[in-house]
Amino acid sequence: MEYVPGSGLKLRKLGVAEAQHMLGLTYQTGGVVRRNYKQACEWYIKALRNGNGFSANNLGLLFSQGEALPDIPVDFERAIGYFKVGSLLGLVRAMESLTLHYFYFGSRTLATVWYTYCLKYNTMNITLRELFSGINVLKGFSVEQFEHELDQELQNSAMREFVMVKDYDTDPNGIERKRELRCKILGLSYKSGGLAPISKSDIIIEHRTSVKQAKEQIPKITLSITTNPAKLFPVASPNLIGLKPIAFKDMDKSDKDKIYEGFAIKVKVVEDAIIGFMTSIHLIVEDENGDLERVYIYNYPHVDASHDEIGYGCAFTIVNPYHRLMTDGKWAIRLDDPNLLIKHPQIRDVDRCRYCGKGKSELKCRLCKRVSYCSKLCQTKDLKELQHDLICFKKI
Ligand SMILES: [Zn+2]
Ligand SMILES: [Zn+2]
């Protein structure tokens, strides 16, 4: 099959594991194709064989659902196995799923062990935090020891085929190394604590291509973003007191859409804004860990002055961020209510190096005289790796 059904998305444009996971998700959620849990499972298993932890979590959920799902027998043992595999692949969501499963259907003791494990990975799950408030977590819990035992257990179970790299036993950083090895074998990019399917340069070059198209008034072929109204809206009105910080790496990538109610993410705009071209304003932002994400802002004035408020170098905080899987199979933050955007005009940084982000960079591009670099090396890299020529305009 060449395409992900209904999305117009070519499989080879995604990593194999991600594409297989997307197919599973498509069959599980239905809509563009007839819902088919059996097919969903088959695709998730393929994705999991390629190391996709999100698929492991969804398989666990499918096998623990019961009669609600036709064709899928309830199989707690299998469900638990899949959750464990997902956990070992570093997916916090899988750890949380199993904790909840033990809490409701198994032993509270096991649930507490798993909750302690979730905390070691900084779980953001509010339900869990509420369920376990007042329950003592384990003292002296060793993640390394726990994961080592988990791995041994899975090696000797029906889940054996999903935990394949074995040569880490003597290494104290074994699990981390194991994930890295898996990613290498599978050709995925590796990031501590999870998989990073999209590279920084992909996201930037794609955005710069849109900037060029906007400047040259080439109508974009895919206007999917404008034809998909928001499906979710925050239930709580923004209450700035007690907001918890969140980063892009903490955002769950196993669900399609999610609003992080009660959370806020502080970002800086690191590429030129696309204003006045499509219904929304398109931005590329960087969070405090240096991770990039796309942001689409609706209901904001499409005027030149907006470049000074939310354009290149500007900083702001997004309250209740709405994390959404777009039709191109990649993630973005969608903002429909500009009241959820808190600007920080005092920290605007327009002279940051376009390649490495270093502040107060004075070397300017000779042609556009608009973008700055800290060094000749960064300028060369920006041109060669990130195709500066796409945005080499005197005015944006
Ligand atoms: Zn630089
Ligand atoms: Zn230039």
Coordinates of C-alpha atoms and ligand atoms in Angstrom, one line a residue:
M1 CA 0.0 0.0 0.0
E2 CA 1.5 3.3 -1.1
Y3 CA -0.7 5.7 0.9
V4 CA -2.0 6.1 4.4
P5 CA -5.8 5.8 3.7
G6 CA -7.5 9.1 3.4
S7 CA -4.5 11.3 4.3
G8 CA -2.9 11.6 0.9
L9 CA 0.2 10.8 2.8
K10 CA 2.9 8.7 1.0
L11 CA 4.2 5.9 3.2
R12 CA 7.8 6.4 2.1
K13 CA 7.7 10.0 3.3
L14 CA 7.3 8.7 6.9
G15 CA 9.6 6.3 8.6
V16 CA 8.4 2.8 8.1
A17 CA 7.5 2.3 11.8
E18 CA 5.7 5.6 12.0
A19 CA 3.8 4.9 8.8
Q20 CA 2.7 1.4 10.1
H21 CA 1.6 3.0 13.4
M22 CA -0.4 5.6 11.5
L23 CA -2.1 2.9 9.5
G24 CA -3.0 1.1 12.8
L25 CA -4.3 4.3 14.2
T26 CA -6.4 4.9 11.0
Y27 CA -8.0 1.5 11.3
Q28 CA -8.5 1.9 15.1
T29 CA -10.2 5.3 14.9
G30 CA -12.1 4.8 11.7
G31 CA -13.6 7.7 9.8
V32 CA -11.6 7.7 6.5
V33 CA -11.7 3.9 6.4
R34 CA -14.1 1.5 8.0
R35 CA -13.0 0.8 11.6
N36 CA -11.3 -2.5 11.9
Y37 CA -9.6 -3.5 15.1
K38 CA -8.1 -6.7 13.7
Q39 CA -6.4 -4.7 10.9
A40 CA -5.4 -2.1 13.5
C41 CA -3.7 -4.8 15.6
E42 CA -1.9 -6.2 12.5
W43 CA -0.4 -2.8 11.6
Y44 CA 0.5 -2.0 15.2
I45 CA 2.3 -5.4 15.5
K46 CA 4.3 -4.6 12.3
A47 CA 5.1 -1.1 13.7
L48 CA 6.2 -2.6 17.0
R49 CA 8.5 -5.1 15.2
N50 CA 10.1 -1.9 13.9
G51 CA 10.5 -0.5 17.4
N52 CA 7.4 1.8 17.7
G53 CA 6.5 2.1 21.3
F54 CA 3.3 4.0 20.6
S55 CA 2.0 0.9 18.9
A56 CA 2.9 -1.2 21.9
N57 CA 0.7 1.0 24.1
N58 CA -2.2 1.0 21.7
L59 CA -2.0 -2.8 21.4
G60 CA -2.1 -3.0 25.2
L61 CA -5.2 -0.8 25.3
L62 CA -6.9 -2.8 22.6
F63 CA -6.4 -6.2 24.4
S64 CA -7.5 -4.8 27.7
Q65 CA -10.7 -3.2 26.5
G66 CA -13.0 -6.3 26.5
E67 CA -16.3 -6.8 24.7
A68 CA -16.5 -3.3 23.6
L69 CA -14.3 -4.2 20.7
P70 CA -15.5 -6.8 18.3
D71 CA -12.9 -9.3 17.0
I72 CA -10.5 -8.6 19.8
P73 CA -10.6 -11.0 22.7
V74 CA -9.8 -9.6 26.2
D75 CA -6.4 -10.8 27.1
F76 CA -4.9 -9.1 30.1
E77 CA -1.7 -11.1 30.0
R78 CA -1.0 -9.9 26.5
A79 CA -2.1 -6.4 27.2
I80 CA 0.3 -6.3 30.2
G81 CA 3.1 -7.7 27.9
Y82 CA 2.6 -4.9 25.3
F83 CA 2.5 -2.2 28.0
K84 CA 5.8 -3.6 29.3
V85 CA 7.4 -3.6 25.9
G86 CA 6.2 0.0 25.3
S87 CA 7.7 1.0 28.7
L88 CA 11.0 -0.6 27.9
L89 CA 11.0 1.4 24.7
G90 CA 10.8 4.5 26.8
L91 CA 7.2 5.4 26.2
V92 CA 5.9 7.1 29.4
R93 CA 2.3 6.6 28.2
A94 CA 2.8 2.8 28.3
M95 CA 4.1 3.0 31.8
E96 CA 1.0 5.1 32.8
S97 CA -1.4 2.7 31.0
L98 CA 0.0 -0.3 33.0
T99 CA -0.1 1.6 36.2
L100 CA -3.8 2.4 35.7
H101 CA -4.4 -1.2 34.6
Y102 CA -2.9 -2.6 37.8
F103 CA -4.7 0.1 39.9
Y104 CA -8.1 -0.9 38.6
F105 CA -7.7 -4.6 37.7
G106 CA -4.6 -5.9 39.5
S107 CA -2.8 -5.4 42.7
R108 CA -2.4 -2.0 44.4
T109 CA 1.2 -3.0 45.3
L110 CA 2.1 -3.5 41.7
A111 CA 0.3 -0.3 40.8
T112 CA 2.5 1.6 43.3
V113 CA 5.7 0.0 42.0
W114 CA 4.7 1.2 38.5
Y115 CA 3.6 4.6 39.6
T116 CA 7.0 5.0 41.2
Y117 CA 8.5 4.1 37.9
C118 CA 6.3 6.6 36.1
L119 CA 7.5 9.3 38.5
K120 CA 11.1 8.6 37.6
Y121 CA 10.1 9.5 34.0
N122 CA 8.3 12.7 35.1
T123 CA 4.8 11.5 34.3
M124 CA 2.5 14.4 33.5
N125 CA -0.6 12.3 33.9
I126 CA -3.0 14.2 36.1
T127 CA -5.4 11.2 36.7
L128 CA -2.4 9.2 38.1
R129 CA -1.3 12.0 40.3
E130 CA -4.8 12.3 41.7
L131 CA -5.2 8.5 42.2
F132 CA -1.9 8.2 44.0
S133 CA -2.1 11.4 46.1
G134 CA -1.6 10.3 49.7
I135 CA -0.1 6.9 48.7
N136 CA 3.6 6.5 49.5
V137 CA 5.8 5.8 46.6
L138 CA 8.7 3.3 47.0
K139 CA 11.9 4.5 48.5
G140 CA 15.3 3.5 47.0
F141 CA 13.7 2.5 43.7
S142 CA 16.3 1.8 41.0
V143 CA 15.2 2.4 37.5
E144 CA 18.2 0.5 36.1
Q145 CA 17.5 -2.6 38.2
F146 CA 13.8 -2.4 37.4
E147 CA 14.4 -2.1 33.7
H148 CA 17.0 -4.9 33.8
E149 CA 14.5 -7.2 35.4
L150 CA 11.7 -6.1 33.1
D151 CA 13.9 -6.9 30.1
Q152 CA 14.9 -10.3 31.5
E153 CA 11.2 -11.1 32.0
L154 CA 10.2 -10.0 28.5
Q155 CA 13.1 -12.0 27.0
N156 CA 11.6 -15.1 28.5
S157 CA 8.0 -14.4 27.4
A158 CA 5.9 -14.3 24.3
M159 CA 7.0 -10.7 23.9
R160 CA 10.6 -11.9 23.2
E161 CA 10.5 -10.9 19.5
F162 CA 9.9 -7.2 20.4
V163 CA 13.0 -6.8 22.7
M164 CA 15.8 -7.7 20.5
V165 CA 19.1 -6.2 21.4
K166 CA 20.8 -8.2 24.1
D167 CA 24.4 -7.1 24.6
Y168 CA 23.8 -4.5 27.2
D169 CA 23.6 -6.5 30.4
T170 CA 27.0 -5.4 31.8
D171 CA 26.5 -1.8 31.0
P172 CA 25.0 0.5 33.7
N173 CA 23.5 2.7 31.0
G174 CA 22.3 -0.5 29.3
I175 CA 18.7 0.5 28.6
E176 CA 19.5 3.8 27.2
R177 CA 22.2 2.2 25.0
K178 CA 19.7 -0.5 24.0
R179 CA 17.2 2.1 22.8
E180 CA 19.9 3.8 20.9
L181 CA 21.0 0.6 19.3
R182 CA 17.5 -0.3 18.3
C183 CA 17.0 3.1 16.7
K184 CA 20.3 2.6 14.8
I185 CA 19.3 -0.9 13.6
L186 CA 15.9 0.4 12.5
G187 CA 17.3 3.6 10.9
L188 CA 15.3 5.9 13.3
S189 CA 16.8 9.0 14.8
Y190 CA 17.5 8.6 18.4
K191 CA 16.9 10.9 21.3
S192 CA 17.3 10.2 25.0
G193 CA 13.9 9.2 26.5
G194 CA 12.1 8.6 23.2
L195 CA 12.1 8.6 19.5
A196 CA 12.5 11.7 17.5
P197 CA 11.0 11.0 14.1
I198 CA 11.3 14.4 12.5
S199 CA 14.7 16.1 12.1
K200 CA 15.3 19.7 12.8
S201 CA 16.4 20.4 9.2
D202 CA 13.3 18.8 7.8
I203 CA 11.0 21.1 9.8
I204 CA 13.0 24.2 8.9
I205 CA 13.4 23.5 5.2
E206 CA 9.7 22.7 4.9
H207 CA 8.9 26.0 6.6
R208 CA 11.3 28.0 4.5
T209 CA 9.8 26.5 1.3
S210 CA 6.4 27.8 2.5
V211 CA 8.0 31.3 3.1
K212 CA 9.3 31.3 -0.4
Q213 CA 6.0 30.2 -1.9
A214 CA 4.2 32.9 0.2
K215 CA 6.7 35.6 -1.0
E216 CA 6.2 34.5 -4.6
Q217 CA 2.4 34.1 -4.1
I218 CA 2.5 30.5 -5.3
P219 CA -0.8 29.1 -4.1
K220 CA -0.1 26.2 -1.8
I221 CA -1.5 22.9 -3.1
T222 CA -2.4 21.5 0.3
L223 CA -4.6 23.8 2.3
S224 CA -5.6 21.1 4.7
I225 CA -4.9 23.3 7.7
T226 CA -7.6 25.8 6.6
T227 CA -10.3 23.2 5.9
N228 CA -10.0 21.4 9.2
P229 CA -11.7 23.4 12.0
A230 CA -10.5 22.8 15.6
K231 CA -12.0 19.7 17.1
L232 CA -11.1 20.4 20.6
F233 CA -11.4 23.5 22.8
P234 CA -10.1 24.0 26.2
V235 CA -12.8 23.5 28.9
A236 CA -11.1 25.7 31.5
S237 CA -10.7 29.4 30.9
P238 CA -7.1 30.4 31.2
N239 CA -6.1 30.7 34.8
L240 CA -2.5 31.8 34.9
I241 CA -2.0 30.9 38.5
G242 CA -0.8 27.3 39.0
L243 CA 0.0 26.6 35.4
K244 CA 2.5 23.8 35.1
P245 CA 5.4 24.1 32.6
I246 CA 5.5 21.5 29.8
A247 CA 8.0 20.9 27.0
F248 CA 7.5 19.5 23.5
K249 CA 9.3 16.3 24.5
D250 CA 6.7 15.7 27.2
M251 CA 3.8 15.8 24.8
D252 CA 2.3 12.5 24.1
K253 CA 2.5 11.4 20.5
S254 CA 0.2 8.3 20.7
D255 CA -3.0 10.2 20.7
K256 CA -4.3 12.2 17.7
D257 CA -5.3 15.4 19.4
K258 CA -4.8 16.6 23.0
I259 CA -5.2 19.8 24.9
Y260 CA -2.8 20.1 27.8
E261 CA -5.2 21.8 30.2
G262 CA -3.4 23.6 33.0
F263 CA -0.1 23.5 31.3
A264 CA 1.9 26.2 29.6
I265 CA 4.9 26.1 27.2
K266 CA 7.3 29.0 26.8
V267 CA 8.7 29.3 23.3
K268 CA 10.8 31.5 21.0
V269 CA 10.0 32.0 17.3
V270 CA 13.1 30.8 15.3
E271 CA 12.0 31.2 11.7
D272 CA 10.2 34.0 9.8
A273 CA 6.5 34.0 10.4
I274 CA 4.2 33.4 7.4
I275 CA 1.5 36.0 7.8
G276 CA -1.2 37.0 5.4
F277 CA -1.0 33.9 3.2
M278 CA -3.2 31.3 4.7
T279 CA -6.0 31.4 7.3
S280 CA -3.6 30.9 10.1
I281 CA -0.2 32.4 10.9
H282 CA 2.5 29.8 10.5
L283 CA 5.4 29.8 13.0
I284 CA 8.4 27.5 13.9
V285 CA 9.2 27.8 17.6
E286 CA 11.8 26.4 19.9
D287 CA 11.1 25.5 23.5
E288 CA 13.5 25.8 26.4
N289 CA 15.1 22.4 25.6
G290 CA 15.8 23.6 22.0
D291 CA 13.1 21.3 20.5
L292 CA 11.3 22.7 17.5
E293 CA 7.6 22.5 16.7
R294 CA 5.2 24.1 14.3
V295 CA 2.6 26.5 15.6
Y296 CA -0.5 27.6 13.7
I297 CA -2.2 30.7 15.1
Y298 CA -5.8 31.6 14.1
N299 CA -7.8 34.7 14.7
Y300 CA -4.7 36.9 14.8
P301 CA -4.4 40.1 12.7
H302 CA -2.7 39.4 9.3
V303 CA -0.8 42.7 9.2
D304 CA 2.9 43.6 9.0
A305 CA 2.9 44.8 12.6
S306 CA 2.2 41.2 13.7
H307 CA 5.8 40.3 12.7
D308 CA 6.9 42.5 15.6
E309 CA 4.6 40.8 18.1
I310 CA 4.8 37.1 17.2
G311 CA 7.3 37.0 14.4
Y312 CA 11.0 36.1 14.2
G313 CA 12.8 36.4 17.5
C314 CA 9.7 37.0 19.6
A315 CA 9.0 35.0 22.7
F316 CA 5.7 34.0 24.2
T317 CA 4.0 31.5 26.4
I318 CA 1.1 29.3 25.1
V319 CA -1.5 28.4 27.7
N320 CA -3.4 25.1 27.5
P321 CA -1.4 24.1 24.3
Y322 CA -3.5 22.1 21.8
H323 CA -1.2 19.5 20.4
R324 CA -2.5 18.1 17.1
L325 CA -1.5 15.5 14.6
M326 CA -1.9 17.3 11.2
T327 CA -3.0 15.6 8.0
D328 CA 0.7 15.5 6.9
G329 CA 1.3 13.0 9.7
K330 CA 3.4 15.5 11.7
W331 CA 2.6 17.3 14.9
A332 CA 1.8 21.0 15.5
I333 CA 0.5 23.3 18.1
R334 CA -2.8 24.9 17.1
L335 CA -3.9 28.1 18.8
D336 CA -7.4 29.4 18.1
D337 CA -7.8 31.9 20.9
P338 CA -5.1 34.6 21.0
N339 CA -6.0 35.2 24.7
L340 CA -4.1 31.9 25.4
L341 CA -0.9 33.6 24.1
I342 CA 1.1 35.6 26.6
K343 CA 3.7 37.7 24.9
H344 CA 7.1 38.5 26.4
P345 CA 8.1 41.6 24.3
Q346 CA 11.1 42.4 26.5
I347 CA 13.0 39.3 25.4
R348 CA 12.8 39.7 21.6
D349 CA 16.0 38.4 20.0
V350 CA 16.2 39.3 16.3
D351 CA 20.0 39.1 16.2
R352 CA 20.3 35.5 17.1
C353 CA 22.4 33.4 14.7
R354 CA 20.0 31.8 12.2
Y355 CA 21.9 28.6 12.4
C356 CA 23.0 28.0 16.0
G357 CA 20.8 30.4 17.8
K358 CA 23.7 32.3 19.5
G359 CA 22.6 35.8 20.6
K360 CA 24.0 39.2 19.3
S361 CA 25.4 37.9 16.1
E362 CA 26.6 40.6 13.7
L363 CA 27.6 39.0 10.5
K364 CA 24.8 39.6 8.0
C365 CA 23.9 37.9 4.8
R366 CA 25.3 40.2 2.0
L367 CA 22.3 39.7 -0.2
C368 CA 19.2 40.1 2.0
K369 CA 21.0 42.1 4.8
R370 CA 18.2 40.7 7.0
V371 CA 19.6 37.6 8.7
S372 CA 22.5 37.4 11.1
Y373 CA 25.1 34.8 11.9
C374 CA 27.7 34.4 14.6
S375 CA 30.3 33.1 12.2
K376 CA 31.1 32.3 8.6
L377 CA 30.8 28.6 9.4
C378 CA 27.2 29.0 10.6
Q379 CA 26.4 31.1 7.5
T380 CA 27.8 28.4 5.3
K381 CA 25.9 25.7 7.2
D382 CA 22.7 27.7 7.0
L383 CA 23.0 28.0 3.3
K384 CA 24.1 24.4 2.6
E385 CA 22.1 22.5 5.2
L386 CA 19.0 24.7 5.7
Q387 CA 18.8 26.3 2.3
H388 CA 18.9 30.0 3.3
D389 CA 18.3 31.0 -0.3
L390 CA 14.6 30.0 0.2
I391 CA 14.2 33.0 2.6
C392 CA 16.9 35.4 1.1
F393 CA 14.5 38.3 0.7
K394 CA 15.1 41.9 1.8
K395 CA 11.8 42.1 3.5
I396 CA 9.6 39.4 4.8
Ligands
ZN1 ZN 26.0 30.5 14.8
ZN2 ZN 20.2 36.3 2.6

